[in-house]
Backbone as CSV, one residue per row, in Angstrom:
resi,resn,N_x,N_y,N_z,CA_x,CA_y,CA_z,C_x,C_y,C_z
1,MET,132.245,31.310,105.772,131.747,32.135,107.731,133.507,32.987,107.266
2,LYS,134.051,32.331,107.481,135.370,33.186,107.757,135.609,34.594,106.795
3,ASN,135.177,34.574,105.814,135.077,35.517,105.147,134.109,36.558,105.314
4,PHE,132.944,35.896,106.156,132.189,36.925,106.271,132.604,37.646,107.574
5,LEU,132.979,37.040,108.412,133.351,37.368,109.766,134.428,38.698,109.320
6,LEU,135.363,38.210,108.322,136.483,39.086,108.069,136.223,40.149,107.433
7,LEU,135.004,39.967,106.590,134.529,41.482,105.956,133.284,42.230,107.289
8,SER,132.991,41.721,107.845,132.353,42.365,109.095,133.337,42.952,110.078
9,ARG,134.224,42.427,110.572,135.588,43.053,111.442,136.037,44.427,110.626
10,ARG,136.108,44.186,109.262,136.489,45.567,108.212,135.178,46.889,108.450
11,GLN,134.296,46.132,108.329,133.312,46.897,108.429,133.168,47.757,109.463
12,ILE,133.444,47.037,110.608,133.150,47.536,111.980,134.471,48.296,112.470
13,LEU,135.286,48.103,111.853,136.658,48.837,111.973,136.468,50.434,111.069
14,ALA,135.759,50.159,109.986,135.615,51.672,109.013,134.464,52.313,109.550
15,SER,133.622,51.795,110.299,132.674,52.213,111.187,132.931,53.185,112.269
16,LEU,134.157,52.489,113.067,134.502,53.405,114.421,135.595,54.119,113.958
17,SER,135.950,54.233,112.599,137.315,55.149,112.024,136.271,56.586,111.245
18,LEU,134.907,56.208,111.109,134.161,57.132,111.071,133.346,57.898,111.985
19,LEU,133.247,57.320,112.881,132.951,58.039,114.247,133.978,58.552,114.799
20,THR,135.011,58.433,114.929,135.810,58.959,115.620,136.822,60.265,114.813
21,LEU,136.592,60.036,113.114,136.762,61.629,112.477,135.549,62.373,112.854
22,GLY,134.088,62.047,112.784,133.090,62.923,113.121,133.121,63.586,114.335
23,SER,133.638,62.971,115.430,133.625,63.160,117.010,134.766,64.331,116.893
24,GLY,135.721,63.943,115.952,136.899,64.674,116.191,136.522,66.493,115.831
25,THR,135.755,66.647,114.936,135.538,67.982,114.253,134.901,68.764,115.349
26,LYS,134.663,68.387,116.374,133.918,68.706,117.225,134.591,68.936,118.626
27,GLY,134.559,67.674,119.446,135.011,67.331,120.624,135.958,67.364,120.783
28,PHE,137.297,66.922,119.775,138.342,66.855,120.532,138.930,68.299,120.115
29,ALA,140.304,68.679,121.062,140.829,69.686,120.909,142.040,70.036,119.464
30,PHE,141.523,70.392,118.284,142.046,70.287,117.390,141.567,71.473,116.276
31,ASN,142.074,72.311,116.448,141.378,73.387,115.355,142.396,73.675,114.500
32,LYS,142.124,73.098,113.118,142.504,73.555,112.142,143.492,75.286,111.638
33,PRO,144.611,75.326,111.765,145.128,76.665,111.785,144.369,77.435,110.649
34,LYS,143.957,78.227,110.868,143.556,79.272,109.681,144.633,80.099,108.712
35,LYS,144.456,79.892,107.431,145.632,80.026,106.798,145.629,81.672,106.356
36,ALA,146.050,82.612,106.312,146.388,84.188,105.675,147.259,84.151,104.606
37,THR,147.588,85.477,104.010,148.265,85.853,103.152,149.103,86.745,103.486
38,PHE,150.078,87.102,104.041,151.062,87.810,104.216,151.680,88.733,102.842
39,VAL,151.827,89.703,102.986,152.859,90.271,102.097,153.630,91.633,102.750
40,LEU,155.123,91.069,102.483,155.842,91.783,103.573,156.423,92.941,103.040
41,VAL,156.284,94.266,103.480,157.150,95.463,102.666,158.408,95.576,103.285
42,HIS,159.205,95.700,102.879,160.705,95.981,103.593,160.985,97.443,103.919
43,GLY,162.131,97.646,104.546,162.397,99.026,104.672,163.331,99.886,103.939
44,ALA,163.647,100.967,103.879,164.508,101.600,103.070,166.069,101.049,103.293
45,TRP,166.731,100.510,102.372,167.943,100.233,101.886,167.921,98.775,101.980
46,HIS,167.016,98.408,102.343,166.765,96.689,102.267,166.110,96.181,101.133
47,GLY,165.705,95.124,101.072,165.140,94.186,100.022,164.533,92.822,100.313
48,GLY,163.345,92.448,99.373,162.738,91.372,99.933,163.612,90.079,100.569
49,TRP,164.774,90.464,100.374,165.776,88.941,100.809,165.983,89.235,102.399
50,CYS,165.419,90.442,103.098,165.511,90.349,104.726,164.465,89.455,105.197
51,TRP,163.598,89.183,104.239,162.528,88.248,104.947,163.046,86.724,105.392
52,LYS,164.201,86.511,104.447,164.450,85.263,104.388,164.352,84.241,105.310
53,LYS,164.710,84.521,106.594,164.052,83.637,107.931,162.836,83.844,107.907
54,VAL,162.185,84.656,107.656,160.753,84.659,108.234,159.964,83.804,107.743
55,ILE,160.375,83.816,105.952,159.015,83.254,105.100,159.042,81.906,105.450
56,PRO,160.337,81.066,105.605,159.653,79.032,106.029,158.918,78.905,107.280
57,LEU,159.099,79.846,108.084,158.300,79.950,109.491,156.441,80.221,108.698
58,LEU,156.397,81.218,108.331,155.141,81.287,108.117,154.156,80.206,107.074
59,ARG,155.205,79.972,106.096,154.879,78.810,105.599,154.592,77.434,106.196
60,ALA,155.726,77.419,106.808,155.249,76.116,107.923,153.905,76.336,108.805
61,ALA,153.539,77.260,109.142,152.524,77.588,109.782,150.966,77.445,108.627
62,GLY,151.267,77.137,107.329,150.564,77.245,106.446,149.901,78.832,105.681
63,HIS,150.683,79.473,106.014,150.401,80.719,105.473,151.121,81.187,104.014
64,GLU,150.315,81.797,103.331,150.477,82.128,102.014,151.828,83.582,102.067
65,VAL,152.840,83.503,101.681,153.958,84.687,101.977,154.255,85.478,100.441
66,PHE,154.362,87.049,100.423,155.027,87.215,99.388,155.822,88.356,99.717
67,THR,157.323,88.580,99.428,157.976,89.262,99.900,158.858,90.176,99.004
68,PRO,157.947,90.976,97.755,158.391,91.835,96.927,159.788,92.793,97.334
69,THR,160.423,93.183,96.129,161.661,93.785,96.226,160.960,95.274,95.520
70,LEU,161.286,96.537,96.094,160.833,97.724,96.071,162.019,98.130,94.727
71,THR,161.438,98.779,93.545,162.339,99.079,92.479,163.395,99.712,92.902
72,GLY,164.631,99.628,92.509,166.036,99.774,92.805,166.809,99.453,94.223
73,LEU,165.688,98.620,94.718,166.573,98.011,95.999,166.814,96.585,95.576
74,GLY,167.621,95.502,96.576,168.053,94.218,96.578,168.340,93.691,94.889
75,GLU,167.867,92.887,94.440,167.635,92.213,93.350,166.936,93.225,92.123
76,ARG,166.746,94.182,92.677,166.018,94.859,91.749,167.073,96.639,91.666
77,VAL,168.575,96.415,91.955,169.058,97.419,91.818,169.351,97.646,90.350
78,HIS,169.228,97.001,89.454,169.411,97.846,88.148,168.918,98.709,87.975
79,LEU,167.861,98.548,88.282,166.484,99.770,88.228,166.267,101.061,88.880
80,LEU,167.645,100.980,89.399,167.876,102.218,90.363,168.193,103.570,89.834
81,ASN,167.244,104.526,89.774,167.269,105.997,89.041,166.849,107.102,89.741
82,GLN,167.272,108.231,89.336,166.439,109.656,90.061,165.385,109.455,89.914
83,GLN,164.523,108.985,89.118,162.927,109.325,89.279,162.213,108.350,89.884
84,VAL,162.965,107.462,90.488,162.113,106.479,91.702,161.854,107.406,92.900
85,ASP,160.689,107.339,92.940,160.119,107.738,94.323,159.327,107.026,95.060
86,LEU,158.308,107.690,96.119,157.734,107.243,97.144,156.611,106.142,96.164
87,SER,155.900,106.913,94.940,154.773,106.845,94.390,154.979,105.526,93.678
88,THR,156.594,105.062,93.091,156.772,104.305,92.059,156.857,102.675,93.393
89,HIS,156.992,103.207,94.573,157.329,101.948,95.329,155.904,101.198,95.864
90,ILE,154.732,102.526,96.091,153.675,102.097,95.869,152.609,101.478,94.924
91,GLN,153.414,101.721,93.556,152.689,100.950,92.696,153.221,99.396,92.550
92,ASP,154.738,99.412,93.065,155.035,98.270,92.849,154.371,96.760,93.954
93,ILE,153.667,97.606,95.274,152.966,96.695,95.727,151.485,96.722,95.354
94,VAL,151.266,97.878,95.053,149.490,97.757,94.377,149.722,96.476,93.157
95,SER,150.269,97.067,92.403,150.766,95.870,91.093,150.702,94.220,91.863
96,VAL,151.673,93.893,92.811,151.666,92.716,93.447,150.415,92.093,93.671
97,LEU,149.481,92.857,94.367,148.452,92.631,94.913,147.175,92.084,93.575
98,GLU,147.604,93.253,92.672,146.475,92.663,91.457,147.133,91.609,90.673
99,TYR,148.030,91.845,90.230,148.607,90.761,89.087,148.747,89.295,90.017
100,GLU,148.884,88.934,91.356,148.818,87.770,91.884,147.478,87.634,92.328
101,ASP,146.621,88.259,92.349,145.019,88.391,92.399,144.810,88.468,94.132
102,LEU,145.743,88.925,94.803,145.317,88.943,96.200,144.507,89.693,96.636
103,LYS,143.706,88.790,97.848,142.885,89.291,98.637,142.800,89.086,100.154
104,ASP,141.990,89.907,101.269,142.198,89.757,102.325,144.013,89.514,102.781
105,VAL,144.592,90.515,102.191,146.109,90.298,102.534,146.222,91.252,104.008
106,ILE,147.399,90.272,104.903,147.972,91.186,105.649,149.201,91.702,105.385
107,LEU,149.190,93.191,105.080,149.914,94.130,104.649,150.688,94.200,105.921
108,VAL,152.275,94.529,105.785,152.912,94.347,106.642,154.027,95.433,105.743
109,GLY,154.449,96.600,106.955,155.259,97.650,106.203,156.486,97.431,107.386
110,HIS,157.724,97.569,107.299,159.101,97.556,108.092,159.636,99.038,107.853
111,SER,159.519,99.618,108.923,160.245,101.333,108.794,160.016,101.862,107.891
112,TYR,160.304,102.350,106.541,159.989,103.317,105.579,158.906,102.512,104.886
113,GLY,159.096,101.070,105.247,157.565,100.430,104.602,156.359,100.934,104.986
114,GLY,156.433,101.379,106.051,154.905,102.131,106.780,154.354,103.562,105.672
115,MET,155.123,103.641,105.060,155.076,104.984,103.812,154.560,104.592,102.964
116,VAL,155.031,103.194,102.500,154.495,102.688,101.225,153.030,102.054,101.398
117,ILE,152.665,101.036,102.774,151.715,100.265,103.068,150.664,101.361,103.081
118,ALA,151.010,102.671,103.862,149.903,103.323,103.869,149.377,104.353,102.159
119,GLY,150.173,104.193,101.685,149.714,104.317,100.289,149.028,103.621,99.288
120,VAL,149.591,102.038,99.351,148.830,101.115,99.162,147.365,100.819,99.175
121,ALA,147.016,101.390,100.784,145.755,101.269,100.758,144.791,102.328,100.534
122,GLU,145.898,103.463,100.081,144.810,104.088,99.463,144.006,103.700,98.117
123,LYS,144.868,103.171,97.208,144.470,102.414,96.102,144.354,101.117,96.065
124,ALA,144.582,100.447,97.265,143.656,98.893,97.094,143.188,98.476,98.298
125,ALA,142.460,99.398,98.822,142.053,98.894,100.370,141.138,97.646,100.603
126,SER,140.492,97.143,99.333,139.519,96.056,99.061,140.557,95.247,99.202
127,ARG,141.713,94.955,98.699,142.427,94.079,98.929,143.096,93.385,99.826
128,ILE,142.876,94.739,101.042,143.243,94.409,102.700,142.410,93.842,103.543
129,SER,142.985,92.719,104.457,142.224,93.162,105.584,142.912,93.694,106.808
130,GLN,144.327,93.623,106.782,144.829,94.549,107.910,146.149,95.077,107.426
131,LEU,146.266,96.163,108.202,147.821,97.007,108.061,148.400,96.583,109.239
132,VAL,149.659,96.320,109.334,150.671,95.977,110.329,152.095,96.773,110.053
133,TYR,152.049,97.848,110.981,153.164,98.850,110.835,154.525,97.971,111.903
134,LEU,155.988,97.791,111.352,156.507,96.956,111.735,157.713,98.026,112.182
135,ASP,157.461,98.620,113.393,158.925,99.733,113.258,158.785,100.864,112.719
136,ALA,157.833,101.486,112.126,157.279,101.976,111.312,157.165,103.217,111.006
137,PHE,157.222,103.933,110.099,156.643,105.523,110.194,155.415,105.192,109.668
138,LEU,154.323,105.980,110.714,153.110,106.361,110.623,152.551,107.554,109.652
139,PRO,152.739,107.463,108.921,152.190,108.879,108.003,151.009,109.378,108.183
140,GLU,150.585,110.897,108.460,149.598,111.730,108.725,149.960,112.350,107.126
141,SER,148.725,112.275,106.766,148.345,113.358,105.396,149.027,114.276,105.038
142,GLY,149.692,114.707,104.001,150.686,115.400,103.706,152.306,115.632,104.355
143,LYS,152.545,114.598,104.864,153.807,114.574,105.243,154.720,113.446,104.565
144,SER,155.701,113.756,104.641,157.080,112.097,103.928,157.963,112.419,105.150
145,VAL,158.417,111.296,104.906,159.781,110.364,105.858,160.608,112.056,106.454
146,GLN,161.034,112.945,105.562,161.869,114.141,106.004,161.136,114.946,107.358
147,ASP,159.658,115.005,107.446,158.592,115.714,108.216,159.074,114.795,109.493
148,TYR,159.545,113.533,109.363,159.707,112.682,110.806,161.123,112.606,111.120
149,VAL,162.187,112.950,110.237,163.583,113.075,110.842,163.774,114.362,110.579
150,PRO,163.487,115.209,110.795,163.886,116.803,110.777,165.628,116.950,110.691
151,ASN,165.999,116.397,111.850,167.536,116.238,111.725,168.634,115.466,111.290
152,ALA,168.155,114.475,110.292,168.782,113.559,109.861,169.059,114.242,108.690
153,PRO,170.360,114.363,108.306,170.988,115.441,107.340,170.669,114.734,105.626
154,LEU,169.639,114.011,105.356,169.593,113.513,104.288,169.866,114.236,102.889
155,ALA,169.372,115.057,102.604,169.653,116.221,101.516,171.215,116.325,101.305
156,GLU,171.313,116.533,102.577,173.023,116.499,102.509,173.991,115.417,102.142
157,ILE,173.713,114.403,102.899,174.136,112.850,102.242,174.154,112.778,100.809
158,ALA,172.829,112.719,100.407,172.156,112.788,98.682,173.327,113.516,98.024
159,ARG,173.736,114.995,98.309,174.664,115.793,97.905,176.280,115.116,97.827
160,THR,176.391,114.791,98.906,177.523,114.270,98.917,178.146,113.209,99.141
161,GLN,176.979,112.302,99.067,177.833,110.723,98.920,176.969,110.454,97.720
162,GLY,175.742,111.063,97.174,174.873,109.889,96.437,174.622,110.855,94.868
163,ASP,175.437,111.886,94.729,175.159,112.367,93.048,174.105,113.134,93.265
164,GLY,173.624,113.775,94.576,172.309,114.063,94.623,171.177,113.576,94.616
165,TRP,170.622,112.488,94.793,169.645,111.909,94.184,169.630,110.277,94.835
166,ARG,171.100,110.169,95.270,170.401,108.787,96.369,171.174,108.962,97.742
167,VAL,170.687,108.261,98.560,171.035,108.233,99.955,171.554,106.612,100.424
168,PRO,173.079,106.900,100.800,173.599,105.316,101.523,172.836,105.320,102.342
169,LEU,173.224,103.978,103.493,172.687,103.523,104.806,173.330,104.665,105.633
170,LEU,172.122,104.964,106.284,172.501,105.602,108.134,173.264,105.056,108.609
171,GLY,174.312,104.964,108.971,175.098,104.180,110.222,175.468,102.831,109.757
172,LYS,175.244,101.556,110.089,175.821,100.579,109.740,174.307,99.543,110.183
173,ILE,174.661,98.090,109.836,173.788,97.536,109.692,173.694,97.084,111.087
174,GLU,175.000,97.213,111.753,174.748,96.874,113.363,174.306,97.767,114.322
175,ASP,174.082,99.049,113.341,172.986,99.916,114.395,171.190,99.540,114.230
176,MET,171.306,98.739,113.282,169.601,98.102,113.420,169.771,96.758,114.111
177,GLY,170.422,96.657,115.143,170.756,95.228,115.976,170.720,94.069,115.477
178,VAL,171.384,93.892,114.360,172.354,92.864,113.668,173.372,92.716,114.621
179,LYS,173.943,91.821,115.160,175.151,91.716,115.832,175.724,90.458,115.437
180,ASP,174.928,89.155,115.256,175.744,88.028,114.692,176.633,88.095,113.605
181,SER,177.652,87.972,113.495,178.629,88.080,112.635,178.490,87.030,111.270
182,ALA,177.320,86.143,111.389,176.951,85.370,109.806,175.962,86.395,109.652
183,ASP,175.134,87.055,110.288,173.994,88.251,109.795,174.691,89.102,109.368
184,ILE,175.268,89.678,109.873,176.368,90.933,109.424,176.791,90.540,108.007
185,GLU,177.856,89.532,107.907,178.153,89.232,106.530,177.501,88.743,105.587
186,TRP,175.844,88.438,105.908,175.098,87.995,105.338,174.470,89.062,104.114
187,ALA,174.056,90.225,105.544,173.446,91.366,105.163,174.069,92.608,104.483
188,LYS,174.859,92.853,104.989,176.021,93.897,104.710,176.091,94.129,102.997
189,PRO,176.750,93.249,101.984,176.354,93.176,100.896,175.398,93.331,100.186
190,HIS,173.859,92.929,100.833,172.357,93.100,100.101,172.337,94.808,100.353
191,ILE,172.687,95.678,101.287,172.146,96.944,101.808,172.597,97.502,100.402
192,GLY,171.371,98.427,99.831,171.831,99.498,98.878,171.337,100.833,98.833
193,ASP,171.633,101.714,98.014,171.743,103.014,98.532,169.599,103.315,97.948
194,GLN,169.320,104.230,98.740,167.851,104.575,98.817,167.509,105.597,97.912
195,PRO,166.805,105.740,97.294,166.619,106.639,96.056,165.763,108.070,97.368
196,TYR,166.533,108.907,96.852,166.300,110.082,98.006,164.886,110.770,98.041
197,LYS,163.961,110.813,96.299,162.901,111.155,96.607,161.543,110.221,97.383
198,THR,162.305,109.329,97.900,160.945,108.457,98.830,161.040,108.760,100.137
199,PHE,161.978,109.554,100.575,161.988,110.427,101.486,161.493,111.716,101.527
200,THR,161.339,111.994,100.474,160.601,113.572,100.176,159.359,113.859,100.086
201,GLN,159.095,112.519,99.285,157.747,112.695,98.732,156.883,112.320,99.354
202,SER,155.237,113.402,99.739,154.670,113.389,100.927,153.094,112.422,100.600
203,LEU,152.631,112.294,101.544,151.315,111.531,101.191,149.981,111.971,101.534
204,GLN,149.131,111.577,100.253,147.821,112.268,100.668,146.892,111.333,101.080
205,LEU,146.065,111.234,102.134,145.732,110.076,102.731,144.210,110.518,102.987
206,THR,143.352,110.255,101.770,141.544,110.672,102.017,141.028,109.686,101.787
207,SER,141.269,108.404,101.879,140.185,107.382,101.425,139.876,106.529,102.872
208,ASN,138.408,106.919,102.747,137.589,106.260,104.161,137.705,105.079,104.279
209,GLU,137.942,104.437,103.204,137.983,102.702,103.243,139.231,102.256,103.803
210,ALA,140.101,102.965,103.706,141.723,102.939,104.055,141.544,102.890,105.600
211,LYS,140.784,104.257,106.052,140.990,104.303,107.276,140.033,103.652,108.141
212,SER,139.309,103.092,107.672,138.518,102.089,108.517,139.284,100.256,108.385
213,LEU,140.331,100.504,107.545,140.935,99.066,107.841,141.419,98.789,109.110
214,LYS,141.547,97.368,109.752,142.344,97.069,111.256,143.574,97.377,110.638
215,LYS,144.497,98.026,112.174,145.693,98.401,112.072,146.127,98.160,113.458
216,SER,147.874,97.727,112.793,148.363,97.115,114.339,149.636,98.170,114.102
217,PHE,150.532,97.848,115.593,151.916,98.533,115.123,152.552,97.855,116.544
218,ILE,153.793,96.955,115.395,154.896,96.228,116.378,155.995,97.113,116.646
219,GLN,156.241,97.550,117.809,157.419,98.339,118.441,158.602,97.328,118.559
220,LEU,159.759,97.679,117.650,160.887,96.935,118.048,162.195,97.967,118.527
221,THR,162.007,98.632,118.453,163.098,100.051,118.986,162.481,101.011,120.361
222,GLU,163.174,101.483,120.628,163.408,102.812,121.237,163.293,103.986,120.653
223,SER,163.394,104.095,119.318,164.458,105.183,118.374,163.314,105.905,118.325
224,PRO,163.466,107.256,119.052,162.707,108.469,118.798,161.549,108.228,117.483
225,TRP,162.260,108.321,116.523,161.270,108.428,114.856,159.959,107.089,115.271
226,PHE,160.442,105.931,115.998,159.232,104.690,116.013,158.778,104.876,116.975
227,SER,159.194,105.530,118.282,158.482,105.580,119.383,157.346,106.648,119.400
228,GLU,157.443,107.584,118.406,156.489,108.155,118.177,155.399,107.929,117.655
229,ALA,155.658,107.391,116.755,154.799,106.502,115.710,153.984,105.822,116.842
230,ALA,154.750,104.974,117.583,154.210,103.733,118.116,152.989,104.565,119.463
231,GLU,153.454,105.798,119.892,152.805,106.365,120.865,151.458,106.845,119.944
232,ARG,151.434,107.220,118.829,150.446,107.519,118.362,149.564,106.937,117.601
233,ALA,150.207,105.714,117.726,149.404,104.164,117.082,148.154,103.905,118.387
234,GLN,149.257,103.703,119.349,148.169,103.518,120.666,146.891,104.373,120.732
235,ARG,147.178,106.046,120.658,146.402,106.536,120.640,145.418,106.377,120.023
236,ASN,145.369,106.097,118.554,144.355,105.826,117.765,143.819,104.822,117.622
237,GLY,144.419,103.627,119.045,143.623,102.731,119.021,144.033,101.261,118.388
238,PHE,145.240,101.273,118.006,145.895,100.229,116.790,145.907,98.637,117.423
239,GLY,145.912,97.438,117.310,146.331,96.426,118.429,147.919,97.011,118.674
240,PHE,148.599,96.930,119.523,149.766,97.050,119.780,150.559,95.925,120.245
241,TYR,152.236,95.643,119.888,152.595,94.681,120.606,154.517,95.158,120.425
242,LYS,155.269,94.660,121.477,156.301,95.128,121.463,157.244,93.641,121.514
243,LEU,158.529,94.022,120.896,159.428,93.103,120.692,160.796,93.783,120.594
244,LEU,161.229,94.591,121.736,162.670,95.333,122.042,163.834,94.475,121.983
245,SER,163.997,93.287,121.814,165.135,92.662,122.085,165.469,92.057,120.903
246,GLY,165.047,92.394,119.483,165.932,91.946,118.662,166.253,92.984,117.596
247,GLY,166.347,94.607,118.220,166.689,95.228,117.214,165.464,95.686,116.338
248,HIS,165.811,96.999,115.162,165.247,97.272,114.281,164.896,96.040,113.313
249,ASP,166.164,95.504,112.693,165.824,94.457,112.298,165.317,93.151,112.711
250,ALA,164.430,92.836,113.669,163.986,91.629,114.184,163.922,90.582,112.976
251,MET,163.130,90.901,112.111,163.432,89.592,111.000,164.739,89.427,110.668
252,VAL,165.773,89.716,110.994,166.819,89.038,110.858,167.529,88.178,112.214
253,THR,167.208,88.833,113.224,167.454,88.789,114.864,166.505,88.266,115.294
254,LYS,165.536,87.861,115.258,164.013,87.410,115.922,163.576,87.136,115.101
255,PRO,163.418,85.934,114.154,162.190,85.399,112.910,161.272,84.844,114.008
256,LYS,161.607,83.754,115.158,160.414,83.171,115.015,159.522,83.806,116.192
257,GLU,160.048,85.099,117.039,159.242,85.784,117.890,158.278,86.536,116.975
258,LEU,159.111,87.173,115.796,158.629,87.563,115.122,157.007,87.462,114.274
259,VAL,157.350,85.974,114.240,156.029,85.022,113.597,154.973,84.764,114.360
260,ASP,155.745,84.761,115.608,154.762,84.452,116.480,153.699,85.630,117.169
261,ILE,154.364,86.911,116.630,153.372,88.204,116.691,152.496,88.190,115.253
262,PHE,152.938,88.041,114.734,152.089,88.011,113.247,151.175,86.787,113.368
263,SER,151.036,85.906,114.201,149.967,84.845,114.319,148.642,85.549,115.012
264,ALA,149.743,86.434,115.790,148.325,87.030,116.832,147.428,87.935,116.096
265,HIS,147.811,87.961,114.425,146.934,88.638,113.497,146.056,87.834,112.937
266,VAL,146.227,86.485,112.973,145.278,85.691,112.064,144.011,85.466,112.520
């Protein structure tokens, strides 16, 4: 009799557990977060290293994250040569999408990375769900970075400081909003020269599939270069967000706040 009562009690508890689980999927305020795949493309002079603080925050939220480094930069500096251009960097990211077999990707481009993701969308729009321009160049067909920064002496700097084919960082890392001494000490040695051709090669944007992708713009600064892009993005109906407290390199200075904005795209 005792065993029968014990078994019955277990059965009752098990039944209650099933009832609780069943009601929880509908009635309780518990929503499993949607997982997304982020591919984060860094800007000029940087590398995949710059997303170091963002990666664990996105992964903690259950997302998959890829932070490839473009040819000739970061840990791929040994591949830096005068033939590297915008097409090289576009193919870098297309190859990541293809070889990792990624789909429904949220493709984020920071700064110069805006040129890269626009070119990637031309080749691999079927693998992308959204394009996010993070304080980035927003290219128009037939234009290059040089067209958007006509007053920047890129050619002169390449000639006098970069053997005619590479461009050292314009200014200092502090000019990008990185003020914390530990962040400066970490980032400064990782900054590398940018191949000059990546600034002069133009994009041809003709894909209707790429044009139909969902797009957003996150403004981090009031720099004329990116303010113009932000205004154009708003006119074209992009999703729009502002985070002016962290400077241009907000992935270093305000990673949590940046991830909170990224979460709005999931």
